Each structure stands twice: as C-alpha cells, then as structure tokens.
CSV table of N, CA and C in Angstrom, one decimal:
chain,number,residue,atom,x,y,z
A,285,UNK,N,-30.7,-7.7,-3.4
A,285,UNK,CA,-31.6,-8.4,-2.5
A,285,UNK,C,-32.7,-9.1,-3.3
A,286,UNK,N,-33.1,-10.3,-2.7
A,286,UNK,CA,-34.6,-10.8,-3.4
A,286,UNK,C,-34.9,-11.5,-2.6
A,287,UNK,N,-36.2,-11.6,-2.8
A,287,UNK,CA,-37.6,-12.3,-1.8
A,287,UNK,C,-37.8,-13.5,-2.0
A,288,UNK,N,-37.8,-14.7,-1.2
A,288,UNK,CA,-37.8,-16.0,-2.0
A,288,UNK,C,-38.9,-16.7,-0.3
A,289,UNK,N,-40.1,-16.4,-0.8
A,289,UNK,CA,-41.3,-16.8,0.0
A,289,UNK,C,-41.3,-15.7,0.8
A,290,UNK,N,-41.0,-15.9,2.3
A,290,UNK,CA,-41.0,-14.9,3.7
A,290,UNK,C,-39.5,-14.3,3.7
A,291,UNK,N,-38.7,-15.0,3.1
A,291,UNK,CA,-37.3,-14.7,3.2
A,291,UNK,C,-37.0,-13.6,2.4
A,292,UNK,N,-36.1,-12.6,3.0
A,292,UNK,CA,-35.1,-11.8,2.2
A,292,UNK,C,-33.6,-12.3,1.9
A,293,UNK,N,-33.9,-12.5,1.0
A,293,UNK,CA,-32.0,-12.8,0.8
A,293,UNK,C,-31.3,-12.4,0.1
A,294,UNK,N,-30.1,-12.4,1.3
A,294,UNK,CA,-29.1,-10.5,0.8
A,294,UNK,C,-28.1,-11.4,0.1
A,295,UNK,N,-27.7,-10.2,-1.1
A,295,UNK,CA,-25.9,-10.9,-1.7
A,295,UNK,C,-25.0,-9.5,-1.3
A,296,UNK,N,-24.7,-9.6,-0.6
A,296,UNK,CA,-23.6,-8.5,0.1
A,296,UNK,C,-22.9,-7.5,-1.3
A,297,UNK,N,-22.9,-6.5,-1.0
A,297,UNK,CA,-22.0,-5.7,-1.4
A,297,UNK,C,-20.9,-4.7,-1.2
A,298,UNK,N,-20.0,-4.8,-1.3
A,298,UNK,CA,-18.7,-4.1,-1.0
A,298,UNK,C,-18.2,-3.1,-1.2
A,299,UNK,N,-16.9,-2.3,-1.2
A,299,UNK,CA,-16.7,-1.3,-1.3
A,299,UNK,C,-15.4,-1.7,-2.1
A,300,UNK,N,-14.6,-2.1,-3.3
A,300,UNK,CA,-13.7,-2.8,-3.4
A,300,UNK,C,-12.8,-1.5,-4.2
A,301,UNK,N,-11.3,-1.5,-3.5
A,301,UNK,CA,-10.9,-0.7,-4.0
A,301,UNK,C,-9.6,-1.0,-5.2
A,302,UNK,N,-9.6,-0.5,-6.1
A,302,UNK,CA,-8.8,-1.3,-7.7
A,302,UNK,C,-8.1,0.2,-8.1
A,303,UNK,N,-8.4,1.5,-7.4
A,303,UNK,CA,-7.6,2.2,-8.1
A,303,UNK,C,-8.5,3.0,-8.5
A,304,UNK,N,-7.8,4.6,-9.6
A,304,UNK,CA,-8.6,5.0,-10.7
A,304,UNK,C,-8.5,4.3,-12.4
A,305,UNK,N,-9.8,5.0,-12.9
A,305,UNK,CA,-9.7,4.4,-14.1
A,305,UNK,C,-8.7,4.9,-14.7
A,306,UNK,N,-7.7,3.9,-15.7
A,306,UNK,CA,-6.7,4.8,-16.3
A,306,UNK,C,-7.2,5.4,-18.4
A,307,UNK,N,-8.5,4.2,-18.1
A,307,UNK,CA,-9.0,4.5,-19.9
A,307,UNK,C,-10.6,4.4,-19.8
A,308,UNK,N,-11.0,5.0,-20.7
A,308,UNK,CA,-12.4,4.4,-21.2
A,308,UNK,C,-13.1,3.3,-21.1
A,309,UNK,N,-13.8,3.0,-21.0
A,309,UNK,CA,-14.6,1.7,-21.3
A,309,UNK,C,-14.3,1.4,-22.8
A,310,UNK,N,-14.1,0.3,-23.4
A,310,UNK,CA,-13.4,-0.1,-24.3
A,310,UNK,C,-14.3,-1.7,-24.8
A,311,UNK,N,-14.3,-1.7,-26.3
A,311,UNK,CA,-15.0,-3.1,-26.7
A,311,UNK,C,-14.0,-3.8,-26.9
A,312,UNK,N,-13.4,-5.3,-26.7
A,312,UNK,CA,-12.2,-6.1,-26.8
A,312,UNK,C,-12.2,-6.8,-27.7
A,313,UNK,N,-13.1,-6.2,-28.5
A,313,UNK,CA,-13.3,-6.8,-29.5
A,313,UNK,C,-14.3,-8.3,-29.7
A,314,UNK,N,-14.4,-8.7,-28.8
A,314,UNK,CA,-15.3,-10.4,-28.9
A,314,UNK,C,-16.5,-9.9,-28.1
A,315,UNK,N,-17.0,-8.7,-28.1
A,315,UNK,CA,-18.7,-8.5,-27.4
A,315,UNK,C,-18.0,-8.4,-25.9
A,316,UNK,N,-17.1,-8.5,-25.2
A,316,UNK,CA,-16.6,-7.9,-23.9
A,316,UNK,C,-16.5,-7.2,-23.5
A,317,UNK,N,-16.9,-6.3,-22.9
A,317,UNK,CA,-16.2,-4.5,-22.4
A,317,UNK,C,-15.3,-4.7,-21.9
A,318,UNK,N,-14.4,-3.8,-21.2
A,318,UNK,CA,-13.5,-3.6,-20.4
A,318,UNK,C,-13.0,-2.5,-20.0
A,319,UNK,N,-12.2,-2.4,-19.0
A,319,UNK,CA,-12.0,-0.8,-18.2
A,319,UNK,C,-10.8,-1.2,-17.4
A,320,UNK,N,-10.1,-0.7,-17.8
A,320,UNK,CA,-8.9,-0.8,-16.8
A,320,UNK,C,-8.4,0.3,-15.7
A,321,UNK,N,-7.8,-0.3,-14.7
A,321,UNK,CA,-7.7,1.1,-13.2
A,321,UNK,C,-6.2,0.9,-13.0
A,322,UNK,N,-6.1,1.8,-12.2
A,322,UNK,CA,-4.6,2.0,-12.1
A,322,UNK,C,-4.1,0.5,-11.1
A,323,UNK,N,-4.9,-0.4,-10.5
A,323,UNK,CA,-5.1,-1.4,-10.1
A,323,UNK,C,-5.8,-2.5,-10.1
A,324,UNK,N,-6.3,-3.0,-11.6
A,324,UNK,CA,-6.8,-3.6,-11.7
A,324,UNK,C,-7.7,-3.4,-13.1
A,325,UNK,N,-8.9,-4.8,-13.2
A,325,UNK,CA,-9.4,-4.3,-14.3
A,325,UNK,C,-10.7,-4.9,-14.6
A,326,UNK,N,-11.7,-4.3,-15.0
A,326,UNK,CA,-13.1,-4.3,-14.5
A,326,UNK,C,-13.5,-5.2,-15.9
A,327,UNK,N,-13.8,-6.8,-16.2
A,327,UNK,CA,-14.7,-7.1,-17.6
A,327,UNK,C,-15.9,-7.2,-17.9
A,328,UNK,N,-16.9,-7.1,-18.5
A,328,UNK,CA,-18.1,-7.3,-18.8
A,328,UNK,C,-19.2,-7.8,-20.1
A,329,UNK,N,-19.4,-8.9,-19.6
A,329,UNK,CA,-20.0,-9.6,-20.7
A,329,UNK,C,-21.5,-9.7,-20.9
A,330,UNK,N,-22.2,-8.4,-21.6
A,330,UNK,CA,-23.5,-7.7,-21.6
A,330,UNK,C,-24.5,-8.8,-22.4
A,331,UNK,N,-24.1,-10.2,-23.2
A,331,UNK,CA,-24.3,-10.6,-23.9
A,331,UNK,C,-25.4,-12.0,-23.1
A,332,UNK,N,-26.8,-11.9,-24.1
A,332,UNK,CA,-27.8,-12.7,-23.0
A,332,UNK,C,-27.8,-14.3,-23.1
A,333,UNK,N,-27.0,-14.5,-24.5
A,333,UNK,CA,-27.0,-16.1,-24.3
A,333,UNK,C,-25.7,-17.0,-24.6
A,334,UNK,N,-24.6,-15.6,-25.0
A,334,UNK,CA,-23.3,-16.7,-25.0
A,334,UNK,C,-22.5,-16.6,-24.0
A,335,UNK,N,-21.8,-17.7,-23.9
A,335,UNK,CA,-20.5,-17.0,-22.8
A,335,UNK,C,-19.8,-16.6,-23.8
A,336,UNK,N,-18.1,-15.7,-23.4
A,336,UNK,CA,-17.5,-15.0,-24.1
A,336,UNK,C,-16.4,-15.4,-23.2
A,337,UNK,N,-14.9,-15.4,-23.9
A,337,UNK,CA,-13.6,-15.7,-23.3
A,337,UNK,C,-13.3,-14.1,-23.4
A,338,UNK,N,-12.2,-14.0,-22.6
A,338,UNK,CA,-10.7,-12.9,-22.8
A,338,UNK,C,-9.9,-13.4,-22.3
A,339,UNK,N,-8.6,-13.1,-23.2
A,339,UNK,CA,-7.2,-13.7,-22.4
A,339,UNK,C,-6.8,-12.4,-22.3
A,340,UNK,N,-6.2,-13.2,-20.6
A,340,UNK,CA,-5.8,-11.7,-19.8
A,340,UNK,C,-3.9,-11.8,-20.7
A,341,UNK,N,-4.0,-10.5,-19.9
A,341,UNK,CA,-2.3,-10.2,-21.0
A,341,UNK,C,-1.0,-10.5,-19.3
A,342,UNK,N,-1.9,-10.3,-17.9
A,342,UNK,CA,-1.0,-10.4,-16.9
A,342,UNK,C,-2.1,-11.1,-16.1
A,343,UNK,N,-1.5,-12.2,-14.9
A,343,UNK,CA,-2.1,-12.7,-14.0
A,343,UNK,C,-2.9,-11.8,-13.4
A,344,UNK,N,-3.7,-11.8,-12.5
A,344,UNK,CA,-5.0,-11.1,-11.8
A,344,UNK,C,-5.3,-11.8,-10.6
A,345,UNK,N,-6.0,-11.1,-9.4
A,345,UNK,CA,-6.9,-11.9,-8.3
A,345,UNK,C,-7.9,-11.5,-8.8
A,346,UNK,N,-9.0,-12.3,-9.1
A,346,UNK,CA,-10.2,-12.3,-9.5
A,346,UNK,C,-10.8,-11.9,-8.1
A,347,UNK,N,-12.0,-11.1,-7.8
A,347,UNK,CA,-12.2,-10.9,-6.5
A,347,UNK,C,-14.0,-11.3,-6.6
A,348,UNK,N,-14.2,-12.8,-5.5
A,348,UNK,CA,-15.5,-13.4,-5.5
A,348,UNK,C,-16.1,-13.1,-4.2
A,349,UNK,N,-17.3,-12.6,-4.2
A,349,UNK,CA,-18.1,-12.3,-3.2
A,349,UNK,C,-18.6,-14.1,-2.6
A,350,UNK,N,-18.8,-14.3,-1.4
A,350,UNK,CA,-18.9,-15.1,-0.4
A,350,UNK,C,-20.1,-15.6,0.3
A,351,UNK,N,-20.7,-16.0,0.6
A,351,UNK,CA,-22.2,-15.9,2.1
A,351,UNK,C,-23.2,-15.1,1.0
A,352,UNK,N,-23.8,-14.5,2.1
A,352,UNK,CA,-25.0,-13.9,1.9
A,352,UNK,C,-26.2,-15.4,2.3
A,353,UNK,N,-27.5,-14.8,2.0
A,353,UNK,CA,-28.6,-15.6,2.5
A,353,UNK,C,-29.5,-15.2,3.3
A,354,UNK,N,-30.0,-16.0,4.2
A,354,UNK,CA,-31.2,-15.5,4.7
A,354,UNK,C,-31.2,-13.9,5.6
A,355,UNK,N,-31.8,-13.0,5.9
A,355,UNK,CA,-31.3,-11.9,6.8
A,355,UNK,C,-32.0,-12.3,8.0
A,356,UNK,N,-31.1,-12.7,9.3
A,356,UNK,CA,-32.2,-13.1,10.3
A,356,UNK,C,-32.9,-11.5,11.2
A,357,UNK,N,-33.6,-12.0,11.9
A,357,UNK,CA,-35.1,-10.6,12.8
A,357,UNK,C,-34.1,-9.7,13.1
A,358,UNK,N,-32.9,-10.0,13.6
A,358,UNK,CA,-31.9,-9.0,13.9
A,358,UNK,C,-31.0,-8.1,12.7
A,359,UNK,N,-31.5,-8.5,12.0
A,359,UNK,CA,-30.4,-8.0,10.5
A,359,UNK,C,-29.5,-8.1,10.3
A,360,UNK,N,-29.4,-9.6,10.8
A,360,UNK,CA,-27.9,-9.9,10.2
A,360,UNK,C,-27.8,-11.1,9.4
A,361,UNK,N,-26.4,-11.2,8.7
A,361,UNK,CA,-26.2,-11.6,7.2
A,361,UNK,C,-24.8,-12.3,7.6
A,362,UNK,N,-24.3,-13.5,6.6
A,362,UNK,CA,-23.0,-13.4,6.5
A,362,UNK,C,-22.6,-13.2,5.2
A,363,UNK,N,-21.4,-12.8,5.4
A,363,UNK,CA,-21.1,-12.5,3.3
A,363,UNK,C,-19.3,-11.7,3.5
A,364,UNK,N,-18.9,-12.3,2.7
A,364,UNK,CA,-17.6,-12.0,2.6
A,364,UNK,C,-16.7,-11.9,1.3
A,365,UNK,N,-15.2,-11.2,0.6
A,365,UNK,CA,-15.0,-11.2,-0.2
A,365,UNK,C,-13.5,-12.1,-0.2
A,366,UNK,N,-13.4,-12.9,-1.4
A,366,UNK,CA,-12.2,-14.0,-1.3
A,366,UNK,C,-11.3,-13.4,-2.4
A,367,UNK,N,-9.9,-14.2,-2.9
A,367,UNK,CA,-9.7,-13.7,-3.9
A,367,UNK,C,-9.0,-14.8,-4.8
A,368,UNK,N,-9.1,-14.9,-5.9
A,368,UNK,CA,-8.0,-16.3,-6.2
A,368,UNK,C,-7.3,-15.7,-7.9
A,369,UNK,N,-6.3,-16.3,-7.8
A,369,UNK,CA,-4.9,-15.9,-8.6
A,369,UNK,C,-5.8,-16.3,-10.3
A,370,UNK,N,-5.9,-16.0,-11.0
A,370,UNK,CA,-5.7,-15.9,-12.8
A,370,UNK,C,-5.8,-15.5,-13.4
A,371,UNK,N,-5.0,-16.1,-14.3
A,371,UNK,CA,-4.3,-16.0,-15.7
A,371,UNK,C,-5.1,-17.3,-16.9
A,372,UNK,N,-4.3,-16.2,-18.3
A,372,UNK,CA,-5.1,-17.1,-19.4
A,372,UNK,C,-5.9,-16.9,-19.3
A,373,UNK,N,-7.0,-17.7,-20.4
A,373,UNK,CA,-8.2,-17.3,-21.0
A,373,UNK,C,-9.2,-17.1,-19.7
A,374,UNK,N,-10.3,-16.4,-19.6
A,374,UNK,CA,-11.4,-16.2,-18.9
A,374,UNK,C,-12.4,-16.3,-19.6
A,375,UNK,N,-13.3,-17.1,-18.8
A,375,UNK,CA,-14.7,-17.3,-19.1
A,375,UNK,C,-16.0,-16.1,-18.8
A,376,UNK,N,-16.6,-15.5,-19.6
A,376,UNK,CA,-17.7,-14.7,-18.4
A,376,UNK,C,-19.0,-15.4,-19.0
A,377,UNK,N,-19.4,-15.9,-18.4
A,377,UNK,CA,-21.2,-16.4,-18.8
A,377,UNK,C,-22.0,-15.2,-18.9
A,378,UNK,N,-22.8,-14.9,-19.9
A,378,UNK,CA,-23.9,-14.3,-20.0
A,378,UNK,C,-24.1,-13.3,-18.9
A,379,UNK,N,-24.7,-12.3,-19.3
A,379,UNK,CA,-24.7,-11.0,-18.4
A,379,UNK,C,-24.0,-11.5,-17.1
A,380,UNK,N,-22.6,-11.2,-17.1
A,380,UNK,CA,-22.1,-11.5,-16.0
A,380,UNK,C,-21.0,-10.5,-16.0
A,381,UNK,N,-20.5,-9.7,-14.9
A,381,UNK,CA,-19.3,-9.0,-14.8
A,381,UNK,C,-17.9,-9.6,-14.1
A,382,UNK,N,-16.6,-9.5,-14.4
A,382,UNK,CA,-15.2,-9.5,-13.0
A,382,UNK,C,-14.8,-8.4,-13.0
A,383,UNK,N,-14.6,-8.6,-11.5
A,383,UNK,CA,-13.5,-7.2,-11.2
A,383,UNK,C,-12.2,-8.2,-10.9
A,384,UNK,N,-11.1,-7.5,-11.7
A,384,UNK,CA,-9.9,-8.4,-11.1
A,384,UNK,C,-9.0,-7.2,-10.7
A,385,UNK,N,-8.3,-8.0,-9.3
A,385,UNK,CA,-7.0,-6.4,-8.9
A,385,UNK,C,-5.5,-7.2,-9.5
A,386,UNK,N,-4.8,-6.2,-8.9
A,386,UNK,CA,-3.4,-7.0,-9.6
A,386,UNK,C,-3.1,-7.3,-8.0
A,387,UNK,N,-3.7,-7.4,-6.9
A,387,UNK,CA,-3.2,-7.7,-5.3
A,387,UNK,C,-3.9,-8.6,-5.1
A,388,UNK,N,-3.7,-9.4,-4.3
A,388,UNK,CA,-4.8,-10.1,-3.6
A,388,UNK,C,-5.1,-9.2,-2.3
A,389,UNK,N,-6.1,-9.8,-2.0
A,389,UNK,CA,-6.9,-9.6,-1.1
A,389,UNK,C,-6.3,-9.4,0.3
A,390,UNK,N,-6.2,-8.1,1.2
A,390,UNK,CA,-5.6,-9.4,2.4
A,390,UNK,C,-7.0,-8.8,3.5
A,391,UNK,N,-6.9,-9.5,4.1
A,391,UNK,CA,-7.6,-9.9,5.8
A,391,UNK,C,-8.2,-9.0,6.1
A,392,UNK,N,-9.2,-7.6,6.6
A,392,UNK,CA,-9.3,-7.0,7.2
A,392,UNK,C,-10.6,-7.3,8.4
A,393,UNK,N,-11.0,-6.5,9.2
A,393,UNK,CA,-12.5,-6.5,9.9
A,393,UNK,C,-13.0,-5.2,9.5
C-alpha cells in the first residue's frame, strides 16, 4: 500500500499457488536468484541499477497482478491476477521479482 496525497493506494496481493519448493534458492549465475517448486518457478533480480536476462529452459505463464488503486470509504479495490505464456530470454529490471507456473491461470471467484 502507499499514500499518494489523501489517497491510499492498494496493489493487491494474492495467495498464488506453484507448488513446494523442490531446491534451494540458487545464484544463476548472472546476479539472478532463483527457486524452483514442484510447479513452477520463482526469479529474482536483487540488483539496483541493471536489468538482468535468464533464459528459461521450458515455456512458463508468467503470473501479472492487475487493478489496484484508489481504496474507496467502503474498502473497496479492484485488482486481479492474469497470466501470459513465456519462453526464451527474460528480462527482470532492477529489484524486480517473477513468479512463473508451468499452468496457466484459470478463472475463479
């Protein structure tokens, strides 16, 4: 959450499930972390001013959070989670994390 004048504005958070971990957290060698789950696989790019590539070894749904914004008097938000298919190199900009599953996403309420 953060304060931007009178406003609070939320970025939603989820409960996303990928599995257990099957290894350690792991350096990939190029300043990346990584962690892999029995469904999926978590990257992390801890680094403050470069971006960093990894090429994945299998396609992935990358899974992107949605909405968020202002919270209105009633406490409510909108915010949702998408998912989109890739492969090949990955970008992560500067302190930035993905969670990727090997499923896509489907539908729920």
């Amino acid at each position: 959450d953060r304060i931007y004048g009178d406003d609070v504005v939320y970025y939603p958070e989820f409960e996303i499930e990928i599995g257990d971990p099957t290894l350690n957290v792991f350096d990939t060698g190029n300043g990346i972390y990584a962690r892999n789950f029995s469904n999926g696989l978590v990257l992390v790019n801890p680094n403050e001013i470069d971006t960093l590539t990894y090429q994945l070894q299998n396609a992935y749904y990358r899974i992107i959070p949605v909405g968020g914004g202002v919270i209105d008097s009633e406490g409510n938000y909108d915010g949702m989670l998408t998912s989109v298919e890739v492969s090949g190199t990955l970008s992560l900009p500067p302190v930035s994390a993905v969670i990727l599953s090997n499923t896509m996403l489907s539908v729920a309420d």
